[in-house]
C-alpha positions as a Python dict, from the first residue, in 0.01 Angstrom:
ca = {
    (1, 'X'): (0, 0, 0),
    (2, 'X'): (321, 188, -77),
    (3, 'X'): (290, 368, 255),
    (4, 'X'): (265, 36, 443),
    (5, 'X'): (568, -99, 254),
    (6, 'X'): (767, 218, 332),
    (7, 'X'): (676, 202, 701),
    (8, 'X'): (765, -168, 716),
    (9, 'X'): (1098, -101, 548),
    (10, 'X'): (1174, 186, 785),
    (11, 'X'): (1078, -28, 1086),
    (12, 'X'): (1302, -315, 972),
    (13, 'X'): (1590, -75, 904),
    (14, 'X'): (1561, 89, 1246),
    (15, 'X'): (1555, -249, 1423),
    (16, 'X'): (1852, -373, 1219),
    (17, 'X'): (2048, -61, 1314),
    (18, 'X'): (1943, -99, 1678),
    (19, 'X'): (2044, -466, 1693),
    (20, 'X'): (2379, -371, 1538),
    (21, 'X'): (2436, -113, 1814),
    (22, 'X'): (2347, -374, 2077),
    (23, 'X'): (2590, -622, 1924),
    (24, 'X'): (2872, -365, 1927),
    (25, 'X'): (2807, -285, 2295),
    (26, 'X'): (2791, -659, 2374),
    (27, 'X'): (3126, -717, 2199),
    (28, 'X'): (3285, -425, 2387),
    (29, 'X'): (3144, -560, 2715),
    (30, 'X'): (3275, -911, 2654),
    (31, 'X'): (3619, -772, 2568),
    (32, 'X'): (3630, -553, 2880),
    (33, 'X'): (3501, -840, 3098),
    (34, 'X'): (3801, -1061, 3014),
    (35, 'X'): (4058, -780, 3020),
    (36, 'X'): (4234, -690, 3349),
    (37, 'X'): (4208, -513, 3584),
    (38, 'X'): (3904, -704, 3706),
    (39, 'X'): (3653, -531, 3931),
    (40, 'X'): (3505, -831, 4109),
    (41, 'X'): (3362, -634, 4400),
    (42, 'X'): (3164, -405, 4172),
    (43, 'X'): (3013, -709, 3997),
    (44, 'X'): (2938, -871, 4332),
    (45, 'X'): (2767, -552, 4453),
    (46, 'X'): (2546, -553, 4144),
    (47, 'X'): (2464, -922, 4194),
    (48, 'X'): (2360, -853, 4554),
    (49, 'X'): (2147, -563, 4436),
    (50, 'X'): (1974, -776, 4171),
    (51, 'X'): (1920, -1104, 4357),
    (52, 'X'): (1760, -1042, 4699),
    (53, 'X'): (1547, -754, 4570),
    (54, 'X'): (1396, -966, 4292),
    (55, 'X'): (1366, -1292, 4485),
    (56, 'X'): (1036, -1224, 4663),
    (57, 'X'): (861, -1105, 4345),
    (58, 'X'): (992, -1396, 4136),
    (59, 'X'): (902, -1644, 4411),
    (60, 'X'): (546, -1514, 4446),
    (61, 'X'): (488, -1520, 4070),
    (62, 'X'): (634, -1872, 4036),
    (63, 'X'): (428, -2004, 4328),
    (64, 'X'): (98, -1878, 4186),
    (65, 'X'): (188, -1985, 3831),
    (66, 'X'): (246, -2337, 3963),
    (67, 'X'): (-97, -2327, 4127),
    (68, 'X'): (-261, -2192, 3810),
    (69, 'X'): (-110, -2467, 3592),
    (70, 'X'): (-239, -2729, 3835),
    (71, 'X'): (-588, -2578, 3840),
    (72, 'X'): (-603, -2543, 3461),
    (73, 'X'): (-482, -2898, 3407),
    (74, 'X'): (-719, -3034, 3670),
    (75, 'X'): (-1017, -2889, 3481),
    (76, 'X'): (-943, -3122, 3187),
    (77, 'X'): (-745, -3408, 3336),
    (78, 'X'): (-995, -3496, 3608),
    (79, 'X'): (-1256, -3566, 3340),
    (80, 'X'): (-1013, -3816, 3185),
    (81, 'X'): (-913, -3958, 3525),
    (82, 'X'): (-557, -3856, 3438),
    (83, 'X'): (-490, -3606, 3718),
    (84, 'X'): (-198, -3817, 3830),
    (85, 'X'): (1, -3672, 3537),
    (86, 'X'): (-48, -3311, 3647),
    (87, 'X'): (278, -3307, 3854),
    (88, 'X'): (469, -3409, 3539),
    (89, 'X'): (322, -3119, 3341),
    (90, 'X'): (391, -2870, 3619),
    (91, 'X'): (754, -2975, 3658),
    (92, 'X'): (838, -2982, 3287),
    (93, 'X'): (654, -2665, 3187),
    (94, 'X'): (805, -2465, 3472),
    (95, 'X'): (1165, -2575, 3431),
    (96, 'X'): (1174, -2563, 3052),
    (97, 'X'): (975, -2252, 2985),
    (98, 'X'): (772, -2060, 3239),
    (99, 'X'): (1018, -2008, 3523),
    (100, 'X'): (1304, -1881, 3300),
    (101, 'X'): (1082, -1650, 3094),
    (102, 'X'): (873, -1509, 3379),
    (103, 'X'): (1179, -1451, 3596),
    (104, 'X'): (1355, -1274, 3309),
    (105, 'X'): (1051, -1052, 3247),
    (106, 'X'): (1033, -961, 3617),
    (107, 'X'): (1403, -878, 3629),
    (108, 'X'): (1378, -681, 3303),
    (109, 'X'): (1095, -472, 3446),
    (110, 'X'): (1266, -412, 3776),
    (111, 'X'): (1641, -416, 3711),
    (112, 'X'): (1657, -334, 3337),
    (113, 'X'): (1453, -19, 3392),
    (114, 'X'): (1667, 72, 3691),
    (115, 'X'): (1988, 32, 3492),
    (116, 'X'): (1860, 254, 3211),
    (117, 'X'): (1744, 522, 3458),
    (118, 'X'): (2066, 512, 3661),
    (119, 'X'): (2307, 532, 3370),
    (120, 'X'): (2079, 777, 3186),
    (121, 'X'): (2086, 1010, 3486),
    (122, 'X'): (2467, 989, 3487),
    (123, 'X'): (2472, 1083, 3118),
    (124, 'X'): (2235, 1377, 3171),
    (125, 'X'): (2440, 1510, 3464),
    (126, 'X'): (2762, 1463, 3259),
    (127, 'X'): (2910, 1210, 3502),
    (128, 'X'): (2982, 975, 3212),
    (129, 'X'): (3171, 1255, 3034),
    (130, 'X'): (3368, 1309, 3355),
    (131, 'X'): (3465, 939, 3356),
    (132, 'X'): (3590, 970, 2999),
    (133, 'X'): (3786, 1284, 3094),
    (134, 'X'): (3969, 1078, 3359),
    (135, 'X'): (4040, 807, 3099),
    (136, 'X'): (3791, 566, 3259),
    (137, 'X'): (3617, 339, 3010),
    (138, 'X'): (3239, 372, 3075),
    (139, 'X'): (3176, 22, 2938),
    (140, 'X'): (3421, -138, 3179),
    (141, 'X'): (3318, 80, 3474),
    (142, 'X'): (2938, 85, 3426),
    (143, 'X'): (2831, -192, 3190),
    (144, 'X'): (3053, -487, 3284),
    (145, 'X'): (2953, -506, 3657),
    (146, 'X'): (2581, -500, 3569),
    (147, 'X'): (2635, -752, 3289),
    (148, 'X'): (2822, -995, 3515),
    (149, 'X'): (2577, -942, 3801),
    (150, 'X'): (2284, -1040, 3581),
    (151, 'X'): (2468, -1343, 3442),
    (152, 'X'): (2521, -1464, 3800),
    (153, 'X'): (2181, -1388, 3950),
    (154, 'X'): (1930, -1465, 3674),
    (155, 'X'): (2009, -1842, 3664),
    (156, 'X'): (2006, -1850, 4045),
    (157, 'X'): (1667, -1675, 4062),
    (158, 'X'): (1532, -1913, 3798),
    (159, 'X'): (1639, -2219, 3997),
    (160, 'X'): (1451, -2083, 4300),
    (161, 'X'): (1149, -2011, 4078),
    (162, 'X'): (1158, -2372, 3949),
    (163, 'X'): (1146, -2509, 4303),
    (164, 'X'): (887, -2266, 4439),
    (165, 'X'): (664, -2303, 4132),
    (166, 'X'): (658, -2681, 4180),
    (167, 'X'): (560, -2625, 4544),
    (168, 'X'): (271, -2410, 4419),
    (169, 'X'): (152, -2705, 4212),
    (170, 'X'): (204, -2932, 4513),
    (171, 'X'): (-48, -2731, 4717),
    (172, 'X'): (-324, -2781, 4459),
    (173, 'X'): (-239, -3143, 4376),
    (174, 'X'): (-218, -3260, 4737),
    (175, 'X'): (-484, -3048, 4910),
    (176, 'X'): (-735, -3004, 4626),
    (177, 'X'): (-689, -3309, 4401),
    (178, 'X'): (-590, -3542, 4688),
    (179, 'X'): (-283, -3681, 4516),
    (180, 'X'): (-62, -3827, 4786),
    (181, 'X'): (258, -3650, 4890),
    (182, 'X'): (474, -3948, 4786),
    (183, 'X'): (300, -3985, 4448),
    (184, 'X'): (338, -3614, 4369),
    (185, 'X'): (714, -3614, 4418),
    (186, 'X'): (753, -3952, 4245),
    (187, 'X'): (579, -3815, 3935),
    (188, 'X'): (781, -3492, 3944),
    (189, 'X'): (1118, -3670, 3961),
    (190, 'X'): (1004, -3925, 3704),
    (191, 'X'): (915, -3649, 3456),
    (192, 'X'): (1212, -3418, 3510),
    (193, 'X'): (1535, -3479, 3326),
    (194, 'X'): (1863, -3292, 3339),
    (195, 'X'): (1789, -3166, 2988),
    (196, 'X'): (1480, -2980, 3110),
    (197, 'X'): (1671, -2798, 3384),
    (198, 'X'): (1979, -2723, 3174),
    (199, 'X'): (1791, -2585, 2873),
    (200, 'X'): (1595, -2355, 3106),
    (201, 'X'): (1915, -2226, 3268),
    (202, 'X'): (2091, -2180, 2934),
    (203, 'X'): (1806, -1953, 2828),
    (204, 'X'): (1857, -1736, 3135),
    (205, 'X'): (2218, -1665, 3032),
    (206, 'X'): (2095, -1513, 2706),
    (207, 'X'): (1811, -1333, 2885),
    (208, 'X'): (2057, -1183, 3133),
    (209, 'X'): (2274, -1053, 2847),
    (210, 'X'): (1969, -899, 2680),
    (211, 'X'): (1851, -720, 2995),
    (212, 'X'): (2198, -584, 3077),
    (213, 'X'): (2291, -472, 2725),
    (214, 'X'): (1955, -310, 2645),
    (215, 'X'): (1937, -132, 2984),
    (216, 'X'): (2293, -1, 2954),
    (217, 'X'): (2252, 95, 2587),
    (218, 'X'): (1933, 291, 2656),
    (219, 'X'): (2106, 465, 2947),
    (220, 'X'): (2420, 554, 2753),
    (221, 'X'): (2222, 694, 2458),
    (222, 'X'): (1984, 913, 2661),
    (223, 'X'): (1907, 1251, 2509),
    (224, 'X'): (1682, 1529, 2636),
    (225, 'X'): (1729, 1551, 3012),
    (226, 'X'): (1481, 1404, 3260),
    (227, 'X'): (1220, 1343, 2991),
    (228, 'X'): (1475, 1144, 2793),
    (229, 'X'): (1557, 933, 3099),
    (230, 'X'): (1188, 845, 3137),
    (231, 'X'): (1160, 745, 2771),
    (232, 'X'): (1481, 540, 2793),
    (233, 'X'): (1345, 351, 3094),
    (234, 'X'): (1020, 262, 2919),
    (235, 'X'): (1199, 169, 2597),
    (236, 'X'): (1444, -55, 2784),
    (237, 'X'): (1160, -255, 2938),
    (238, 'X'): (955, -287, 2619),
    (239, 'X'): (1249, -388, 2400),
    (240, 'X'): (1380, -631, 2663),
    (241, 'X'): (1039, -800, 2673),
    (242, 'X'): (1028, -831, 2293),
    (243, 'X'): (1382, -968, 2260),
    (244, 'X'): (1342, -1209, 2554),
    (245, 'X'): (1033, -1366, 2395),
    (246, 'X'): (1194, -1379, 2050),
    (247, 'X'): (1514, -1531, 2192),
    (248, 'X'): (1314, -1786, 2389),
    (249, 'X'): (1138, -1895, 2071),
    (250, 'X'): (1467, -1926, 1880),
    (251, 'X'): (1647, -2120, 2158),
    (252, 'X'): (1350, -2356, 2204),
    (253, 'X'): (1348, -2426, 1831),
    (254, 'X'): (1724, -2489, 1829),
    (255, 'X'): (1720, -2718, 2134),
    (256, 'X'): (1415, -2927, 2056),
    (257, 'X'): (1397, -2928, 1675),
    (258, 'X'): (1748, -2871, 1538),
    (259, 'X'): (1973, -3026, 1802),
    (260, 'X'): (1700, -3254, 1946),
    (261, 'X'): (1890, -3270, 2276),
}
């Protein structure tokens, strides 16, 4: 019993220390992001790297998730003769929850890992030390462009995922359940409100910060050569997944139970 308590205490202490380090890096990044000189082209290059490369994966996942929701709902709703409400469920569940979270997880796995590996390799080969020797701030030079790039592209990818996911549901509703084209879109637009879309996009801003800060932090704190880079990459993905899900839960609670927007 004492051993379990000691392990739990050590685990909580390590996570508290880790979250503190993330907060410090986030604060430094925010300060550098609003301090001239601004490196807009570097941020734009990162946004281009993140967006097109992730679009196809996010689109495929969203499309099939939309189809799966429709199929799962059909299994129950057809028995109640309530299949007409399936477009409502698809639209709301995708925009509020599934599209933002799934897109963030895809980007965390693809881009977050890449950021950790790239910066970690620079640390191992002493390129980051060289930047410091030339009085270049590594946070401004390496972290800020990736941070801004993710803040730009994650909401954009999520909006595409919303649209494509609804089209996935359209395929099942129209061609399998024989809901008319006009009725499908009428039910979707009747169910969707601006609140659903905005709350989903607000989540992606926090998810983008999490992916960028964790990826950069793991890269900047790499120890142990190539093996350390591999561990940092895995750790970045796992911790991004955990914090994205936890943050999603907290934001959903705040929006729908505290603020009741």
